[in-house]
CSV table of C-alpha atoms in Angstrom, one decimal:
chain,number,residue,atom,x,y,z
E,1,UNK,CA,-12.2,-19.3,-4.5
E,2,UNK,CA,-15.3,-17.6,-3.7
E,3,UNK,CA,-13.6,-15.2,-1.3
E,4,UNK,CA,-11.1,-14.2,-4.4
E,5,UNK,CA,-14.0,-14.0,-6.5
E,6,UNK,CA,-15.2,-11.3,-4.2
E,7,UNK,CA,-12.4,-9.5,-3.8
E,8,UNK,CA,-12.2,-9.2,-7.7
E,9,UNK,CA,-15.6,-7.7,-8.4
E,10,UNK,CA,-15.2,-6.0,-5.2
E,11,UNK,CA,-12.0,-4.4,-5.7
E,12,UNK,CA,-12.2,-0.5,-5.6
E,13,UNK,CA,-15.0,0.0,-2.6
E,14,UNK,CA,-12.6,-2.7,-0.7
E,15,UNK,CA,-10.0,-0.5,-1.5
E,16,UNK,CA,-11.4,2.6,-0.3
E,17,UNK,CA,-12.7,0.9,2.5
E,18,UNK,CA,-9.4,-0.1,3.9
E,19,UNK,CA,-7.6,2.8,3.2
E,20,UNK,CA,-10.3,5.3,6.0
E,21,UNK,CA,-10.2,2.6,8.4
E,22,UNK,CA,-6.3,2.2,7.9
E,23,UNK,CA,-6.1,5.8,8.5
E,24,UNK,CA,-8.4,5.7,11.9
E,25,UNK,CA,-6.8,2.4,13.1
E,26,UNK,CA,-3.4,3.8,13.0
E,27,UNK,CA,-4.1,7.5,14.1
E,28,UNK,CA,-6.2,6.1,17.0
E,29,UNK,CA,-2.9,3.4,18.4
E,30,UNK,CA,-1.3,5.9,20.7
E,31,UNK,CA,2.3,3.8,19.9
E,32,UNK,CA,2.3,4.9,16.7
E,33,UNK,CA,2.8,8.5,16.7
E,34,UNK,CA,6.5,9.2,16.4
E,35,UNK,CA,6.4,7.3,13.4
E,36,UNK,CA,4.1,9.6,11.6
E,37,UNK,CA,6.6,11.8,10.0
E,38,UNK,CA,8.5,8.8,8.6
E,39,UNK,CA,4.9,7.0,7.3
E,40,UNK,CA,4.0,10.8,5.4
E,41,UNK,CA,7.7,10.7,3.8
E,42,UNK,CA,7.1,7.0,2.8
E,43,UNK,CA,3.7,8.0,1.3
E,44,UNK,CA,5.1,10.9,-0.3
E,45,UNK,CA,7.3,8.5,-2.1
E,46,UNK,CA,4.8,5.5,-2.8
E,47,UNK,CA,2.4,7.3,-4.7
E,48,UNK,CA,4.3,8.8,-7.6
E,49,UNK,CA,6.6,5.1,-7.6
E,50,UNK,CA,3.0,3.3,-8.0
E,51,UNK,CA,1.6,5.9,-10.8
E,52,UNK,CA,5.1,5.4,-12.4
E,53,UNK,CA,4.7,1.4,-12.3
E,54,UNK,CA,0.9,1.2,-13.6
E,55,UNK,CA,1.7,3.6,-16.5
E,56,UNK,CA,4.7,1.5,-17.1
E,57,UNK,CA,3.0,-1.9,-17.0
E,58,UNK,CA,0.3,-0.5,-19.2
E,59,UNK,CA,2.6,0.9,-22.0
E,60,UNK,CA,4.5,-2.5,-21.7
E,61,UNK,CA,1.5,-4.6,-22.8
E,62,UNK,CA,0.7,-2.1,-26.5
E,63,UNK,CA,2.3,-2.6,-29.5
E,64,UNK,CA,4.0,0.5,-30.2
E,65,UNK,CA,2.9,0.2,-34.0
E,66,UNK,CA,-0.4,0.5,-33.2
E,67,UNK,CA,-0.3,3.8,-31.2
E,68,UNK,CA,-2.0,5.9,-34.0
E,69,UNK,CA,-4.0,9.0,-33.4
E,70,UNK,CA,-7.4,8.9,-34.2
E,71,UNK,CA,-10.0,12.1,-35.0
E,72,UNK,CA,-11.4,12.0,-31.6
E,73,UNK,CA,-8.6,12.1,-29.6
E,74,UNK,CA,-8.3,15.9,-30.6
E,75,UNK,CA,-11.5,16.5,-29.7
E,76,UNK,CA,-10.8,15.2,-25.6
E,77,UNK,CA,-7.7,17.1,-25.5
E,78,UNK,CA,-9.3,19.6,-26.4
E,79,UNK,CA,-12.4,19.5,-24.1
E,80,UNK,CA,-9.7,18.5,-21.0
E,81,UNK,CA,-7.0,21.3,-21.8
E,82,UNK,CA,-9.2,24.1,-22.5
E,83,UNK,CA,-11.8,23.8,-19.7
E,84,UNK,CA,-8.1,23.5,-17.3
E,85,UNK,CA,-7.0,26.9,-19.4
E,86,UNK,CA,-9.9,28.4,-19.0
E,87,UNK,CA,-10.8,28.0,-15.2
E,88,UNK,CA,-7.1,28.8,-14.7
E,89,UNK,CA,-7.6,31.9,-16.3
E,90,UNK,CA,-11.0,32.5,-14.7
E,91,UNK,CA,-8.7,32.2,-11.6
E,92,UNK,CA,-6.3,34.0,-12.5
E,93,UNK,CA,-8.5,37.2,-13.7
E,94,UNK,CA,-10.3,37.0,-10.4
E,95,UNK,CA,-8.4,36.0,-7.7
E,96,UNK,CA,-10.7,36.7,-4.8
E,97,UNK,CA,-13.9,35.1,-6.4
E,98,UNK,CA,-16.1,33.3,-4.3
E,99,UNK,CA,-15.9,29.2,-4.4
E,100,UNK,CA,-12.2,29.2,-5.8
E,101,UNK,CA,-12.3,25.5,-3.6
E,102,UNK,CA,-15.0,24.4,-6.0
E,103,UNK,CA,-13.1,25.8,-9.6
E,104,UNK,CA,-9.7,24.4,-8.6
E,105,UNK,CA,-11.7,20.9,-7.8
E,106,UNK,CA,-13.2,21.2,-11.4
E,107,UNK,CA,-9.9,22.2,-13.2
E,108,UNK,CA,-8.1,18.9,-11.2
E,109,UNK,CA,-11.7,16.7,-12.6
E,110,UNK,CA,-11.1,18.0,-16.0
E,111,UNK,CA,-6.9,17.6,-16.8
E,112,UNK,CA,-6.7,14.4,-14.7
E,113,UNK,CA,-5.2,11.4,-17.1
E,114,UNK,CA,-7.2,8.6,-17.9
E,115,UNK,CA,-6.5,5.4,-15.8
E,116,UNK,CA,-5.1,3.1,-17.6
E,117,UNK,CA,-5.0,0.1,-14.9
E,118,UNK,CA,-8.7,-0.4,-15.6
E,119,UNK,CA,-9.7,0.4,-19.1
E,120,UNK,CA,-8.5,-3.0,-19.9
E,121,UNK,CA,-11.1,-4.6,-17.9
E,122,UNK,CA,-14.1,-2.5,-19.0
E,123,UNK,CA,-13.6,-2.7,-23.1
E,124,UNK,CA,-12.9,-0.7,-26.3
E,125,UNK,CA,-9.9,-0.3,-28.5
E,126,UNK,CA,-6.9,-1.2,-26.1
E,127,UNK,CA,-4.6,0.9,-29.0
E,128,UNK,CA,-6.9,4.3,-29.0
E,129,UNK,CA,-6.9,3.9,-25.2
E,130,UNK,CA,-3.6,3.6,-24.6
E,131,UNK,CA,-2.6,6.3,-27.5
E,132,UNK,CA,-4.8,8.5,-25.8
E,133,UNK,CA,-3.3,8.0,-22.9
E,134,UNK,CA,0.1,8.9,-23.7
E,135,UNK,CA,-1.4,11.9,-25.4
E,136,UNK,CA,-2.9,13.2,-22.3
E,137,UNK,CA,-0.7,12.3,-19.8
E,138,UNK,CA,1.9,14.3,-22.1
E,139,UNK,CA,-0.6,17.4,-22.0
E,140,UNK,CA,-0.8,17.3,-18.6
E,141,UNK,CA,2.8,17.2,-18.4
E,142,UNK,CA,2.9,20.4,-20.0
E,143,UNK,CA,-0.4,22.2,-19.3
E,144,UNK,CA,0.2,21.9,-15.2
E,145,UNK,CA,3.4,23.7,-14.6
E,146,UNK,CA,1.9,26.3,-17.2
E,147,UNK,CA,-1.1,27.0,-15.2
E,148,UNK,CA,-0.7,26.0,-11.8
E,149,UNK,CA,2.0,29.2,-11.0
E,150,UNK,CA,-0.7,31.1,-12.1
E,151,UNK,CA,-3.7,30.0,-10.0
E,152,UNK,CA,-1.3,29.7,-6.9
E,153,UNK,CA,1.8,32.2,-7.0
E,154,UNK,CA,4.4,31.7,-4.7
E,155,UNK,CA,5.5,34.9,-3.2
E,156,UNK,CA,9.4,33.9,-3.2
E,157,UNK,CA,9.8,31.9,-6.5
E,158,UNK,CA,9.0,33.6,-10.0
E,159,UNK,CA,7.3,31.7,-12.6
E,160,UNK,CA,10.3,30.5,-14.1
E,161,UNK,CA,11.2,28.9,-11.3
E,162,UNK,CA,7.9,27.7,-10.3
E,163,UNK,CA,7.4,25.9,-13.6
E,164,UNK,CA,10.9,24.1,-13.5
E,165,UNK,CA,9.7,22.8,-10.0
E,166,UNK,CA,6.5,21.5,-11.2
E,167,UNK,CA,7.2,20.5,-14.2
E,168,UNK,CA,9.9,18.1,-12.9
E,169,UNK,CA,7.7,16.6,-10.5
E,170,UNK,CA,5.4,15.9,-13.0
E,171,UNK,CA,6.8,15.1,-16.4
E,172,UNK,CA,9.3,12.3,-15.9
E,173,UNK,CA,5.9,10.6,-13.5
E,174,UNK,CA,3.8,11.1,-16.7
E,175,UNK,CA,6.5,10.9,-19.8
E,176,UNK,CA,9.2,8.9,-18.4
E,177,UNK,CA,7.0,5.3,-18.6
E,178,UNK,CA,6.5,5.6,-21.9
E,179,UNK,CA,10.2,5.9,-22.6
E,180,UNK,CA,10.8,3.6,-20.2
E,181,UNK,CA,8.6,0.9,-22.0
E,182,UNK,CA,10.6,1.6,-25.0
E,183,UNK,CA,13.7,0.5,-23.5
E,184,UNK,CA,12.4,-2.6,-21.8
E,185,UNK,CA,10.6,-4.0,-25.0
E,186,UNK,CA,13.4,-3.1,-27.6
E,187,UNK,CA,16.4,-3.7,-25.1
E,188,UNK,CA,15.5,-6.3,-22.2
E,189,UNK,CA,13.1,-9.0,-24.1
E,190,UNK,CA,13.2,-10.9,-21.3
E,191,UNK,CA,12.3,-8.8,-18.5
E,192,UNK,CA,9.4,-7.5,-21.2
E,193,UNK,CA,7.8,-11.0,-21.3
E,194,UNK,CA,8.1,-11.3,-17.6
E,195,UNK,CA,6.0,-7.8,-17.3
E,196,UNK,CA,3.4,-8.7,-20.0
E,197,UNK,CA,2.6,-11.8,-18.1
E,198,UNK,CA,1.8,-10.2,-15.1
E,199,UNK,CA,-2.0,-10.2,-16.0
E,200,UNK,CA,-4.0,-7.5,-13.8
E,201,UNK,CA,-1.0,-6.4,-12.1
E,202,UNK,CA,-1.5,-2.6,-13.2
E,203,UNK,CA,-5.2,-2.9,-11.8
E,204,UNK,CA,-4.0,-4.4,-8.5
E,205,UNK,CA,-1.4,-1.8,-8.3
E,206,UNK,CA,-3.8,1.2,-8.8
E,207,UNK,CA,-6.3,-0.5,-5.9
E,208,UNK,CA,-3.1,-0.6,-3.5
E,209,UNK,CA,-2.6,3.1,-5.0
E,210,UNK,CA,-6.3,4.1,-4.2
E,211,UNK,CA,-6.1,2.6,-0.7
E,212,UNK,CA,-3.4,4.9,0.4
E,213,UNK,CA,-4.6,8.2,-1.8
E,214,UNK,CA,-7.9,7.6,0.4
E,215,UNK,CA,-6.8,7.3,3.3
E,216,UNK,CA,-4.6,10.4,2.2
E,217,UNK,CA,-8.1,12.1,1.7
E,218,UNK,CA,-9.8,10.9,5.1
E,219,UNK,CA,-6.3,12.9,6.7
E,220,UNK,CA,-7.3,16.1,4.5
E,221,UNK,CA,-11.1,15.9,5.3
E,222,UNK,CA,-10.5,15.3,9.1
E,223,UNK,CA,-7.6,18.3,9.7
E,224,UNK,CA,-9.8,20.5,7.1
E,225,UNK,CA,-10.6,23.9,7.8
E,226,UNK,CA,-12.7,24.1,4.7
E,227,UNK,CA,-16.3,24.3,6.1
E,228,UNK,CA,-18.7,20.8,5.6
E,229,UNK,CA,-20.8,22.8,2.9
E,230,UNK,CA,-17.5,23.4,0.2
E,231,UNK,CA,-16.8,19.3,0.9
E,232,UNK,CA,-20.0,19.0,0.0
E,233,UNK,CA,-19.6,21.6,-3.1
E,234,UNK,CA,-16.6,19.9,-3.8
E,235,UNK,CA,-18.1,16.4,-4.4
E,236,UNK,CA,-20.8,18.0,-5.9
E,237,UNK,CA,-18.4,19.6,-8.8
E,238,UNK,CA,-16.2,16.5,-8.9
E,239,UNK,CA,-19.9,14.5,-9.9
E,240,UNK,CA,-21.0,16.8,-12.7
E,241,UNK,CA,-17.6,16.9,-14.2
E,242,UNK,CA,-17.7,13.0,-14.0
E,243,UNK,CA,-21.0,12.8,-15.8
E,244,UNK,CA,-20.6,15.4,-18.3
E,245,UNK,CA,-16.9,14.1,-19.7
E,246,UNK,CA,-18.9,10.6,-19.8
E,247,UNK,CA,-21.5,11.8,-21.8
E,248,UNK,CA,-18.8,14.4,-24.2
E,249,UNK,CA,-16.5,10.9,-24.4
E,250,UNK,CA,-19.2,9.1,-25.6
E,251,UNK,CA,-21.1,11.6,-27.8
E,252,UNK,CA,-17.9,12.2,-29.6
E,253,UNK,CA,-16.6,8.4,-29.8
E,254,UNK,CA,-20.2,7.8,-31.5
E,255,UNK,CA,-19.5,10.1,-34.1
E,256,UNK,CA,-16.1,8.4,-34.9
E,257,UNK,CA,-17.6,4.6,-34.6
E,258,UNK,CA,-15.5,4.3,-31.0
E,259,UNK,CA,-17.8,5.4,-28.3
E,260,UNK,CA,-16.9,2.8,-25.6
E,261,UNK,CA,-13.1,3.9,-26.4
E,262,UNK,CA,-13.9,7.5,-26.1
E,263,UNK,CA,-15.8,7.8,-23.1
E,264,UNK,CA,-13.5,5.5,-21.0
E,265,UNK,CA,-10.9,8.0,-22.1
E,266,UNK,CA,-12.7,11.3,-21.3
E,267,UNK,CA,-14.6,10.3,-18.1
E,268,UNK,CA,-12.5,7.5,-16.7
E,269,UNK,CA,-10.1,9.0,-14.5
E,270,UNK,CA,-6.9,8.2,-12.3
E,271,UNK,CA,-8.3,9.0,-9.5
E,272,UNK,CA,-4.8,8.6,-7.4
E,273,UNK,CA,-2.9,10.8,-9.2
E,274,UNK,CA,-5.7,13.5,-9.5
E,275,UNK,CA,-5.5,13.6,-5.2
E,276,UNK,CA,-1.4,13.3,-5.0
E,277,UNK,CA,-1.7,16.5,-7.6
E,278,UNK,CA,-3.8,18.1,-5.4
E,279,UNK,CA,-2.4,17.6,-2.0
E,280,UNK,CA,1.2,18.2,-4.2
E,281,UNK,CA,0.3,21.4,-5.6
């Protein structure tokens, strides 16, 4: 018991852990390489299956009657969709400036959903969390195939197309649990139950999920040609986002009487979908 004790409290740096050394162990076993192209297609499948089935969960276990907007929930859109708009733009305006690395790792920081596999655990209004949630992820949905032609233009597909391609990878991953949900709690009772009992399954979901989008990242970070001083920039940029939506999420949730709602909302992000939308786009 005190071993699954451990693992509990221990989950996301276990996680991480095992996914770089599962990415060592099997890149260093000689045997293994002609599988490689089937284990990247595999991947490349996982990830958005596993996103799909932690939203789902999560959506499974909220009333739908107490999805309500609340004042503050404007306020983090806002903050998440404009600062995306805006370093799209900045961009967009100046294609050739200096650190674009370090802007396109802000702009993934600041429109990356809120994780919803591990909100539960840390507190605040499960309803405003989860209605924020939605909220975002249905922003994202939208704002991402807006901007992301713009910051990276493909030289054979127009924007039209471009957006079409993006927006259906994207949309049904983020929209298409909610619905989902729906249909499950209105039209399978059963199954619904079955899902809602699955205590922490979400949160061991996203921990498989994290596993594999790290050792995903140890892949990027070893065949890299970006120079060890933008890594560095780049984690540097990923921690001042982190602290300052913290601090906005909280700030504003205090105003509103919801502060530990708010800043889990604003600052606490799904990390795995943030890296399959970057090695994606």
């Amino acid at each position: 018991m005190s071993i699954i004790r451990f693992i509990k409290n221990w989950t996301l740096p276990i996680a991480m852990l095992m996914g770089a050394l599962s990415y060592f162990i099997y890149t260093g076993i000689p045997v293994l390489e002609p599988t490689k192209p089937y284990v990247a297609r595999f991947v490349g499948i996982l990830q958005p299956v596993l996103i799909f089935a932690m939203l789902f969960i999560t959506f499974c276990k909220v009333n739908p009657k107490e999805l309500r907007p609340c004042r503050w929930h404007g306020w983090l859109l806002l903050i998440q969709a404009g600062c995306f708009a805006l370093l799209a733009g900045l961009l967009k305006c100046f294609p050739n400036l200096p650190g674009q690395v370090l802007a396109e790792a802000a702009m993934l920081c600041m429109i990356c959903p809120t994780a919803t596999a591990v909100t539960g655990k840390l507190g605040g209004n499960a309803a405003n969390l989860t209605t924020y949630t939605i909220l975002i992820n249905l922003a994202t949905a939208l704002i991402v195939p807006i901007f992301v032609p713009l910051v990276h233009p493909h030289p054979d597909l127009t924007f039209g197309v471009s957006f079409s391609l993006i927006l259906s990878k994207v949309f049904p991953l983020l929209f298409c649990p909610f619905l989902a949900s729906l249909f499950v709690r209105y039209c399978l009772p059963g199954v619904h139950k079955l899902v809602v009992r699955c205590k922490d399954l979400a949160f061991y979901l996203w921990a498989v999920a994290l596993a594999i989008a790290i050792g995903i990242t140890v892949k990027s970070i070893v065949h890299s040609e970006v120079s060890a001083l933008y890594q560095f920039g780049i984690a540097g940029i990923s921690l001042v986002c982190c602290v300052v939506q913290f601090w906005a999420g909280k700030y504003i949730g205090t105003r509103y009487n919801d502060p530990i709602s708010a800043g889990q909302a604003l600052g606490q992000k799904n990390t795995v979908f943030a890296i399959w939308m970057g090695y994606t786009f």
